[in-house]
Amino acid sequence: MKLDELFALLRRRGFLWPSSEIYGGAQGLYDYGPLGVALKRRLEDAWSAWFLGLSDDYYPIQPSELLPEPVVRASGHLENFTDPEALCGHCHHAFRAETVLEKVRPEGVDGLAPSAIAELIAQHHVLCPSCGQAALTVPAPFHLMFGVDFGVTGRERAYLAPETAQGSYLAFARMWDVGRKTLPLGLAVIGRAYRNEIAPRQVLFRMRAFTQAELQIFFDPASFPVPFADVRDERLPLLWAARRAEGATDIEWTSVTDLVAGGLPEFYVYHLAQLFRFLRDALGYPAERIRLFEKSESERAFYNRIQFDAEVRLDSLGGFREVGAVHYRGDYDLGRHSKGSGRDLTVTLTDGRRVLPHVLEITFGVDRNLWALADLHLAVEGERTVFRLPPYLAPIALGVLPLLKKDHGPYARSLLDRLRRAGIAAAYDSSASIGRRYARMDEAGVPFCVTVDGESVDPAGPTRDTVTLRERDSRAQERVAIAEIPARLADRLRPPRPVTAPAEIA
RNA sequence: GCGGGCAUAGUGUAGUCUGGUUAUCACAUAGGCUUGCCAAGCCUAUAACCCGGGUUCAAAUCCCGGUGCCCGCACCA
C-alpha cells in the first residue's frame, strides 16, 4: 500500500493522526487514538516479554524524560549541535562553518552568531568549496534537542531526552546497588525521546517526539556469557559493509556460528539473532523482508564498535527502513558520565577486579514498528481489507456480535461483559448487517468474532449458550460453548517469549 | 533549507482553464425498515471548498502571501 493510502486508513479508523490537526498539524508530531494506543501497548508488552525474557538479570526501569544540562553536556549531545553550518544556495551542499572559514579565521567560530559568520563570509568573499559560487548562507543554529527552562530562576536549563538510553546510564550506579551486584546487568526502558528534526517526514519514521524501547546491557568486557545454544541453528540475513562498498546490495544468509567464527563476539551475535527472531517470530515480519545492515566505520557513531541496523522492506516507504539496531558502545557512555558527574562508575566484581562496564545496546523504534506492522499486515484483498496482526498484538481481541440486534442484542451484551471479566479485550457491534460488521472487524485487525444467534438464546435447545466463533484469517466458523472461549483464546492472545534450547543431558 | 507538484465532507472525487442559483457523485458513518452468518436493498440524517489578504456587483474558480502534504536533493550526533 502507498503511504498516503495506508495513513488515510489508519487515520480513518482512529489509529493515529497528526497532532494539533485542527491547526493544520504540527510537523513530526502524531497522536494515537484508541486502536493506536492499544496496538502500541501490545507491541510494548510483546517487546518486554521477549527481551526481558532473555535473562533474569534484565530489568525494566522508567527514567525521567527531562535531562539537566550537565547530563547532556557529559553525554556529548550538547556539543554536537553547536557547530554552525554554511549552506550553499546554489548546489545545496552543507559545510561546517568552521571548515569554510578556517583560512580567514583560524581561531574558529565558536560563540559567533550566525549573522556574524555570514558577515565574515561576505567580507572575505568565501566561495562554496563544492561548486565555487558565492552563494553561501548561514542558517540560524539548528538545535537537535529541545531545551526548556528549569527551576524558578529560569537560569538553569534542561533538555528533553534525545534518546532513552541516557536514563539507563544514569541509573546504572543505583541499579548496581539495588541488584545482585553482578554483571551482566540489563536495563530496559520504554519511553519517549525528542529530537528537533530538520525535516520530519514519512509519518512515524521521522518524528519529533517518539517512543523507543531500548535495552542497555552493562557487561564485563572480559566475559559476557550468553546461552548461545538457544540460537545456534539460526541463520541471519546480512548486508555487509564491505560488500556494499563493492556495490552489492544482496542479502547473505549466514549462520550465527559462522559469524562468531568470523570474529564477531558471541554475545553480540546472540542478541542480534534475538532481535531478528523478535521481528520475525513475535511481530510476524516475513523473513525475506528483513535484513541486518552492517554500518561501516564512517557510517556509525565513533563510539560504536559494532553496529548492525535491523531493516524491514516496506512498500509504503519504498524500500528498507531501520526499525531497530544492536550497538556495541564500549565503555563510552559510563566513561563520559563518570567524568561528567565526578562519580566513579567502575564496579568491583566478585573476583576483585574493578571494571568500567561496557554497554551493548539493543534499540527498537516503537512507532516505526507500529507503522511496519500496519504496512506488512494490512492487506487489501479485492473488496476486503484485512489487518492480519498476530492475535496477541491486536488492539481488540474479540468482536461480540448479535446476529439480530433485537432478538440477540441483550444476550450478546451480557456475553460481552462476561468475556471482558475473563480478561479478553472484547468489543460489541450491532449496527448494520452481519457481513459489514465482520468487514469492519477485519479492517481493525480483530482476530476473532463470536456471533450470538437464535440457537444461542434458545432456552430449551441443546445449543443453548453456544455461539459461532469466526477466525479472521480463514473466515472459518465453528460452533463453540461460551464457557470454553477464554481457554480457547488464551494461548493465542499471549505474546511469545524467546525459545530456549532444551537442556543438554550428559 | 532548496527545486517541483498538489490542497473540495471521514475517504475518493466533479466543478477551477472560461468567476454567476441551494457545490456533483460514490463509498463510509449514525438511526430506521428489511434481512437470519460475510461490505445486499430502501428511507432518513450528519458532513467539505487549507488559512489570510486583494480584484470584482459576485471568488471553490483570478492575483498575492502563508501553511500543510507528496516527490527529488540536502540533513538525520
XYZ file of C-alpha atoms (C1' of nucleotides) in Angstrom:
583
model
C 0.000 0.000 0.000
C 1.173 3.518 -0.705
C 1.979 5.796 2.195
C -0.991 8.122 1.707
C -3.393 5.257 1.385
C -2.104 3.491 4.489
C -2.066 6.669 6.539
C -5.605 7.557 5.457
C -6.813 4.150 6.535
C -5.095 4.344 9.921
C -6.424 7.844 10.472
C -9.958 6.922 9.481
C -10.037 4.033 11.903
C -8.619 6.156 14.678
C -5.209 4.552 14.997
C -3.336 7.827 14.622
C -3.420 11.305 13.118
C -1.281 14.460 13.046
C -1.065 16.317 16.356
C -2.728 19.709 16.541
C -4.626 18.645 13.455
C -7.237 21.404 13.688
C -4.406 23.946 13.420
C -3.109 22.281 10.305
C -0.925 19.778 12.087
C 2.411 20.052 13.822
C 5.281 18.675 11.826
C 6.690 15.466 13.147
C 4.128 15.019 15.911
C 1.380 12.426 15.916
C -1.450 11.473 18.248
C -2.626 7.933 18.801
C -6.319 7.131 19.038
C -7.979 4.199 20.797
C -6.840 1.477 18.411
C -3.375 3.005 18.110
C -2.944 3.200 21.869
C -3.977 -0.416 22.257
C -1.736 -1.611 19.444
C 1.219 0.349 20.769
C 0.715 -1.016 24.252
C 0.583 -4.594 22.982
C 3.692 -4.008 20.910
C 5.473 -2.714 24.007
C 4.228 -5.684 26.018
C 5.467 -8.066 23.345
C 8.862 -6.343 23.355
C 9.088 -6.631 27.141
C 8.044 -10.284 27.134
C 10.751 -11.027 24.602
C 13.719 -9.002 25.754
C 13.189 -9.188 29.486
C 12.626 -12.892 28.875
C 16.231 -13.244 27.718
C 17.674 -13.058 31.207
C 16.682 -12.705 34.843
C 19.311 -10.006 35.038
C 17.486 -7.688 32.644
C 15.159 -5.253 34.436
C 12.676 -2.583 33.409
C 13.119 0.965 34.677
C 11.441 4.253 33.854
C 13.824 7.201 33.918
C 12.941 10.877 33.564
C 12.457 12.272 30.095
C 13.916 15.594 31.168
C 17.701 15.769 31.481
C 19.568 18.557 33.319
C 22.106 20.351 31.201
C 25.242 18.800 32.777
C 23.951 15.368 31.741
C 23.659 16.197 28.050
C 26.942 18.061 28.211
C 28.651 14.928 29.512
C 26.873 12.610 27.072
C 28.153 14.648 24.172
C 24.757 15.645 22.848
C 25.152 19.307 23.660
C 28.405 19.825 21.791
C 27.107 18.041 18.758
C 24.710 20.703 17.658
C 26.780 23.777 18.350
C 28.561 23.625 15.011
C 27.077 26.323 12.812
C 26.631 25.201 9.245
C 27.116 27.020 5.986
C 24.734 26.106 3.219
C 25.297 26.722 -0.447
C 22.257 28.265 -2.105
C 23.464 27.139 -5.483
C 24.448 23.490 -5.132
C 22.776 22.948 -1.742
C 25.764 21.357 -0.103
C 26.236 21.884 3.619
C 29.569 22.546 5.310
C 30.708 23.231 8.812
C 31.185 26.976 9.022
C 34.426 26.383 10.883
C 35.853 24.455 7.929
C 34.790 27.037 5.388
C 36.321 29.866 7.397
C 39.470 28.194 8.681
C 41.734 30.242 6.388
C 40.335 33.650 7.302
C 39.636 32.911 10.949
C 41.955 30.217 12.300
C 40.717 30.681 15.867
C 37.387 29.065 14.936
C 33.830 30.305 15.023
C 32.647 29.075 18.399
C 30.319 31.543 20.034
C 29.775 33.659 16.934
C 26.204 34.483 15.988
C 25.034 33.242 12.592
C 24.809 36.824 11.364
C 28.453 37.429 12.319
C 29.535 34.314 10.470
C 27.553 35.362 7.411
C 29.280 38.743 7.542
C 32.701 37.090 7.619
C 31.804 35.001 4.597
C 30.701 38.105 2.704
C 33.717 40.217 3.768
C 36.221 37.626 2.622
C 34.272 36.585 -0.460
C 34.297 32.969 0.614
C 33.087 30.706 -2.185
C 31.336 27.394 -1.966
C 34.013 24.666 -1.743
C 31.878 22.406 -3.884
C 30.597 24.469 -6.790
C 32.629 27.659 -6.459
C 29.657 30.007 -6.434
C 29.342 32.880 -3.969
C 26.116 31.551 -2.560
C 26.943 30.541 0.997
C 24.392 31.338 3.680
C 24.385 30.615 7.401
C 21.072 29.468 8.772
C 20.075 30.011 12.384
C 21.757 27.401 14.592
C 19.945 24.162 14.493
C 19.142 22.540 17.794
C 18.750 18.820 17.790
C 17.474 18.878 21.354
C 14.537 20.737 22.814
C 15.784 22.921 25.652
C 13.467 24.099 28.398
C 13.704 26.448 31.333
C 14.354 24.559 34.516
C 13.830 25.811 38.049
C 12.293 29.061 39.241
C 15.113 31.388 38.272
C 14.891 30.313 34.636
C 18.680 30.332 34.523
C 19.038 26.604 34.655
C 18.459 24.613 31.522
C 17.149 21.116 30.972
C 16.639 19.182 27.783
C 14.091 16.676 26.604
C 15.949 13.401 26.252
C 17.037 12.812 22.642
C 17.247 9.088 23.376
C 16.050 6.953 26.264
C 19.439 5.311 26.667
C 20.844 8.138 28.781
C 18.374 7.376 31.543
C 19.761 3.868 31.806
C 23.361 5.062 32.020
C 22.368 7.480 34.769
C 20.547 4.719 36.645
C 23.354 2.197 36.417
C 25.009 3.061 39.737
C 21.733 2.892 41.621
C 20.696 -0.352 39.976
C 24.079 -1.868 40.733
C 23.423 -1.238 44.434
C 19.792 -2.325 44.253
C 20.551 -5.516 42.385
C 22.747 -8.502 42.862
C 25.962 -6.629 42.090
C 26.784 -8.882 39.184
C 27.396 -8.339 35.519
C 25.806 -8.505 33.059
C 23.087 -6.137 34.197
C 20.441 -5.112 31.686
C 18.216 -2.047 31.993
C 15.206 -1.790 29.719
C 13.370 1.436 29.061
C 10.257 2.053 27.045
C 9.957 5.789 26.887
C 9.643 8.922 24.868
C 12.524 10.682 23.170
C 12.529 14.073 21.498
C 14.537 15.447 18.601
C 14.022 18.655 16.752
C 14.407 17.066 13.336
C 15.203 19.397 10.441
C 12.765 17.769 8.097
C 10.269 15.412 9.721
C 8.875 13.229 7.002
C 7.414 9.840 6.264
C 4.981 9.882 9.158
C 6.161 7.701 12.015
C 9.710 7.320 10.680
C 10.930 10.844 11.327
C 9.131 12.218 14.329
C 9.995 14.954 16.759
C 8.549 13.024 19.683
C 8.656 9.263 19.571
C 8.750 6.137 21.671
C 11.800 3.947 21.931
C 12.202 0.570 23.559
C 15.827 0.104 24.466
C 17.786 -2.471 26.394
C 21.176 -1.379 27.692
C 23.242 -4.308 28.876
C 26.222 -3.486 31.096
C 28.820 -6.224 30.996
C 32.323 -7.187 31.946
C 34.423 -6.771 28.786
C 36.430 -9.828 29.828
C 33.429 -12.105 29.987
C 29.833 -11.845 28.797
C 28.339 -15.343 28.817
C 25.142 -15.883 26.831
C 23.047 -19.034 26.170
C 24.330 -19.267 22.636
C 22.831 -22.741 22.182
C 19.414 -21.069 22.007
C 20.275 -19.505 18.668
C 22.878 -21.947 17.363
C 20.783 -23.073 14.377
C 19.778 -19.580 13.314
C 20.768 -18.005 10.023
C 20.721 -14.244 9.643
C 20.097 -12.069 6.559
C 23.171 -9.873 6.442
C 24.239 -6.999 4.275
C 27.931 -6.483 4.900
C 29.522 -3.054 4.801
C 32.439 -4.413 2.792
C 30.132 -5.946 0.202
C 28.154 -2.705 -0.033
C 31.379 -0.835 -0.699
C 31.745 -3.079 -3.746
C 28.273 -2.084 -4.869
C 26.474 -5.251 -3.777
C 23.014 -4.998 -2.257
C 22.171 -8.659 -1.936
C 21.472 -10.311 1.378
C 23.747 -13.110 2.529
C 22.080 -15.615 4.813
C 24.791 -16.514 7.256
C 24.730 -18.930 10.164
C 25.392 -17.479 13.582
C 28.233 -19.931 14.156
C 29.932 -18.623 11.018
C 29.544 -15.096 12.297
C 31.282 -15.987 15.525
C 33.964 -17.876 13.621
C 34.373 -14.732 11.517
C 35.271 -12.681 14.569
C 32.068 -11.183 15.933
C 31.686 -11.694 19.696
C 29.271 -14.412 20.758
C 27.301 -12.022 22.981
C 26.811 -9.669 20.054
C 25.663 -12.326 17.618
C 23.336 -13.836 20.219
C 21.499 -10.550 20.808
C 21.433 -9.713 17.113
C 19.813 -13.088 16.481
C 17.280 -12.427 19.239
C 16.355 -9.092 17.671
C 15.941 -10.826 14.317
C 13.783 -13.513 15.894
C 11.633 -10.942 17.637
C 10.881 -9.226 14.337
C 10.202 -12.482 12.538
C 8.551 -14.649 15.198
C 6.833 -12.175 17.502
C 5.927 -9.395 15.079
C 5.393 -11.707 12.131
C 7.574 -9.815 9.652
C 8.324 -12.044 6.651
C 11.963 -13.138 6.956
C 12.679 -12.157 3.362
C 11.713 -8.568 4.160
C 14.224 -8.255 6.978
C 17.898 -7.511 6.623
C 20.680 -6.761 9.068
C 22.630 -3.854 7.679
C 26.178 -3.529 8.880
C 27.241 0.067 9.395
C 30.742 0.861 8.246
C 33.161 2.730 10.445
C 32.367 6.028 8.746
C 28.619 5.480 8.943
C 28.388 4.678 12.624
C 28.980 6.962 15.569
C 32.631 6.868 16.555
C 31.928 5.199 19.898
C 30.059 2.282 18.312
C 32.469 -0.577 17.779
C 29.961 -2.858 16.063
C 26.623 -1.806 14.639
C 24.020 -3.639 12.609
C 20.720 -1.946 11.862
C 17.676 -4.160 11.579
C 15.836 -3.016 8.479
C 12.490 -4.007 7.068
C 11.354 -3.570 3.478
C 8.127 -1.575 3.435
C 6.031 -0.901 0.363
C 4.616 2.307 1.834
C 8.098 3.804 2.159
C 9.550 2.316 -0.972
C 12.371 0.267 0.474
C 14.242 -0.889 3.537
C 13.837 1.211 6.691
C 15.581 0.945 10.032
C 13.343 -0.340 12.812
C 15.972 -1.339 15.358
C 19.677 -1.855 15.900
C 22.302 -3.509 18.056
C 25.200 -1.261 19.084
C 28.325 -2.293 20.893
C 29.174 1.040 22.551
C 32.208 0.002 24.561
C 32.753 1.988 27.757
C 31.964 5.302 26.094
C 28.761 6.051 27.977
C 29.799 5.212 31.522
C 33.164 6.818 30.854
C 31.550 10.105 29.815
C 29.170 10.139 32.746
C 31.896 9.122 35.141
C 33.872 12.162 34.028
C 30.833 14.428 33.891
C 29.416 13.547 37.281
C 32.685 13.041 39.094
C 31.354 9.738 40.305
C 33.417 6.603 39.868
C 31.220 4.256 37.884
C 33.608 1.334 37.938
C 32.344 -1.673 39.863
C 34.108 -4.352 41.827
C 33.419 -7.867 40.639
C 33.399 -10.954 42.860
C 36.910 -11.836 41.698
C 38.075 -8.470 42.987
C 38.644 -6.815 39.622
C 37.413 -3.279 39.150
C 35.961 -2.683 35.711
C 34.148 0.069 33.913
C 31.349 -1.927 32.292
C 30.892 -1.949 28.549
C 27.474 -1.431 27.027
C 25.575 -3.451 24.465
C 22.521 -1.530 23.322
C 19.518 -3.068 21.633
C 17.306 -0.311 20.341
C 13.840 -0.605 18.877
C 11.614 2.134 17.468
C 8.114 1.535 18.782
C 6.306 3.949 16.455
C 8.301 2.807 13.448
C 7.450 -0.786 14.162
C 3.818 0.083 14.651
C 3.926 1.527 11.160
C 5.778 -1.531 9.887
C 3.113 -3.783 11.390
C 0.469 -1.850 9.506
C 2.469 -1.873 6.291
C 3.207 -5.583 6.385
C -0.021 -6.954 7.832
C -2.705 -4.666 6.454
C -3.774 -6.117 3.128
C -6.370 -5.063 0.599
C -7.731 -8.219 -0.965
C -10.305 -7.255 -3.537
C -13.244 -5.721 -1.691
C -11.879 -6.865 1.605
C -9.347 -5.091 3.811
C -7.789 -7.333 6.443
C -5.328 -6.358 9.127
C -3.627 -9.694 9.731
C -1.950 -8.803 13.004
C -0.726 -11.620 15.193
C -3.660 -12.072 17.628
C -1.663 -11.041 20.718
C -0.915 -7.673 19.081
C -4.492 -6.968 18.013
C -5.993 -3.907 19.751
C -9.287 -5.752 20.042
C -9.073 -9.496 20.535
C -12.682 -10.437 20.104
C -15.774 -8.968 18.464
C -19.116 -9.824 20.043
C -21.945 -9.560 17.524
C -25.651 -10.247 17.821
C -26.919 -11.696 14.574
C -30.124 -9.717 15.045
C -29.952 -6.679 17.234
C -33.455 -7.037 18.641
C -33.554 -10.748 19.297
C -29.959 -11.360 20.311
C -28.706 -7.965 21.496
C -29.359 -8.327 25.236
C -27.806 -11.768 25.353
C -24.766 -10.543 23.412
C -24.378 -7.620 25.803
C -24.179 -9.866 28.807
C -21.799 -12.178 26.948
C -19.589 -9.166 26.243
C -19.489 -8.360 29.925
C -18.683 -11.933 30.847
C -15.800 -12.174 28.368
C -14.354 -8.875 29.497
C -14.379 -10.137 33.052
C -12.355 -13.075 31.777
C -9.708 -10.561 30.675
C -10.441 -10.548 26.965
C -10.339 -7.225 25.091
C -13.780 -7.563 23.543
C -15.845 -5.064 21.558
C -19.531 -5.011 20.713
C -21.072 -4.095 17.376
C -24.730 -4.388 16.493
C -25.053 -1.929 13.645
C -25.721 -2.771 10.004
C -25.567 -6.254 8.517
C -23.502 -9.073 9.933
C -21.284 -9.067 6.847
C -20.498 -5.417 7.204
C -19.603 -5.902 10.836
C -17.245 -8.756 10.001
C -15.659 -6.483 7.414
C -15.164 -3.723 9.968
C -13.629 -6.156 12.420
C -11.264 -7.455 9.731
C -10.092 -3.942 8.981
C -9.423 -3.207 12.656
C -7.407 -6.410 12.926
C -9.788 -8.191 15.299
C -8.669 -11.837 15.079
C -11.834 -13.448 16.438
C -15.554 -12.766 16.410
C -18.370 -14.561 18.172
C -21.910 -14.229 16.883
C -24.967 -14.753 19.035
C -27.863 -16.258 17.094
C -31.217 -17.929 17.697
C -29.594 -21.150 18.778
C -27.545 -19.377 21.438
C -30.609 -17.990 23.154
C -32.959 -20.924 22.619
C -33.991 -21.669 26.219
C -34.602 -25.372 25.767
C -32.377 -26.440 22.909
C -29.091 -28.326 23.163
C -27.297 -25.389 21.588
C -28.168 -23.017 24.418
C -25.126 -20.914 25.383
C -23.161 -21.725 22.266
C -22.065 -19.208 19.648
C -20.289 -19.271 16.314
C -16.607 -18.416 16.594
C -15.168 -16.885 13.457
C -11.492 -16.609 12.674
C -10.355 -13.517 10.823
C -7.688 -15.030 8.620
C -9.539 -18.103 7.380
C -13.067 -16.772 7.870
C -13.823 -20.282 9.129
C -16.632 -20.627 11.654
C -17.174 -23.129 14.371
C -19.881 -23.565 16.963
C -18.413 -23.426 20.473
C -19.708 -23.329 24.027
C -19.349 -19.920 25.631
C -17.660 -21.389 28.684
C -14.807 -22.660 26.509
C -13.974 -19.368 24.808
C -11.485 -17.870 27.283
C -9.444 -21.047 27.465
C -9.519 -21.470 23.704
C -8.168 -17.997 23.056
C -5.776 -17.638 25.984
C -2.704 -19.150 24.319
C -3.114 -17.168 21.152
C -3.534 -13.862 22.985
C -0.284 -14.168 24.937
C 2.847 -12.691 23.341
C 5.612 -15.219 22.630
C 8.772 -15.471 24.674
C 12.220 -16.344 23.382
C 12.742 -20.017 22.686
C 15.354 -21.732 24.789
C 17.299 -24.783 23.724
C 16.461 -27.987 25.561
C 18.795 -28.625 28.459
C 21.694 -30.762 27.489
C 21.747 -34.105 29.239
C 25.131 -35.537 29.825
C 16.558 24.521 3.921
C 16.375 24.260 -1.992
C 13.553 22.758 -6.521
C 8.963 20.778 -8.489
C 3.858 19.227 -7.774
C -0.687 19.125 -5.007
C -4.715 21.135 -1.483
C -13.183 20.464 -2.283
C -17.380 16.120 3.556
C -14.228 10.623 7.236
C -12.264 8.542 2.122
C -12.111 9.068 -3.219
C -13.893 12.752 -6.472
C -16.986 16.576 -10.219
C -16.758 21.689 -10.706
C -11.338 25.681 -11.367
C -8.827 26.772 -17.622
C -13.687 30.340 -19.469
C -15.923 33.860 -11.903
C -22.660 33.766 -11.675
C -28.948 29.902 -8.319
C -29.115 25.703 -2.793
C -21.117 22.857 -4.671
C -21.575 16.802 -8.016
C -21.388 11.691 -7.314
C -19.851 7.215 -4.875
C -18.220 4.830 -0.609
C -18.010 5.277 4.643
C -20.630 6.754 9.371
C -25.420 7.191 12.569
C -30.750 5.908 13.020
C -34.918 3.125 10.986
C -37.358 -0.784 7.797
C -35.965 -5.313 5.871
C -32.588 -9.358 6.259
C -31.091 -14.977 9.773
C -23.673 -15.625 9.226
C -19.532 -12.386 5.432
C -19.298 -4.752 2.798
C -27.180 -6.789 -0.339
C -31.681 -3.339 -0.768
C -34.933 1.002 0.615
C -35.780 5.622 3.674
C -33.660 9.468 6.751
C -29.638 12.127 8.930
C -24.558 14.024 9.652
C -20.696 16.094 6.720
C -16.348 19.843 2.557
C -14.160 24.475 -0.994
C -6.440 24.655 3.766
C -5.630 29.890 6.132
C -5.201 35.297 5.400
C -5.454 39.387 2.198
C -6.644 41.531 -2.688
C -9.513 42.225 -7.526
C -14.903 42.131 -8.631
C -21.781 43.680 -8.287
C -20.233 38.477 -7.403
C -14.435 34.085 -5.837
C -14.080 26.850 -4.824
C -12.799 29.395 -9.575
C -8.464 35.107 -10.886
C -3.969 37.554 -8.131
C -0.527 37.930 -3.761
C 1.224 35.974 0.831
C 1.198 31.991 4.354
C 0.527 26.868 5.982
C 0.405 21.711 5.182
C 1.360 17.323 2.355
C 3.939 14.453 -1.630
C 8.482 13.574 -4.798
C 13.767 14.638 -5.511
C 18.296 16.936 -3.234
C 20.494 18.196 1.415
C 20.227 16.967 6.644
C 19.322 12.821 10.100
C 25.430 13.046 16.769
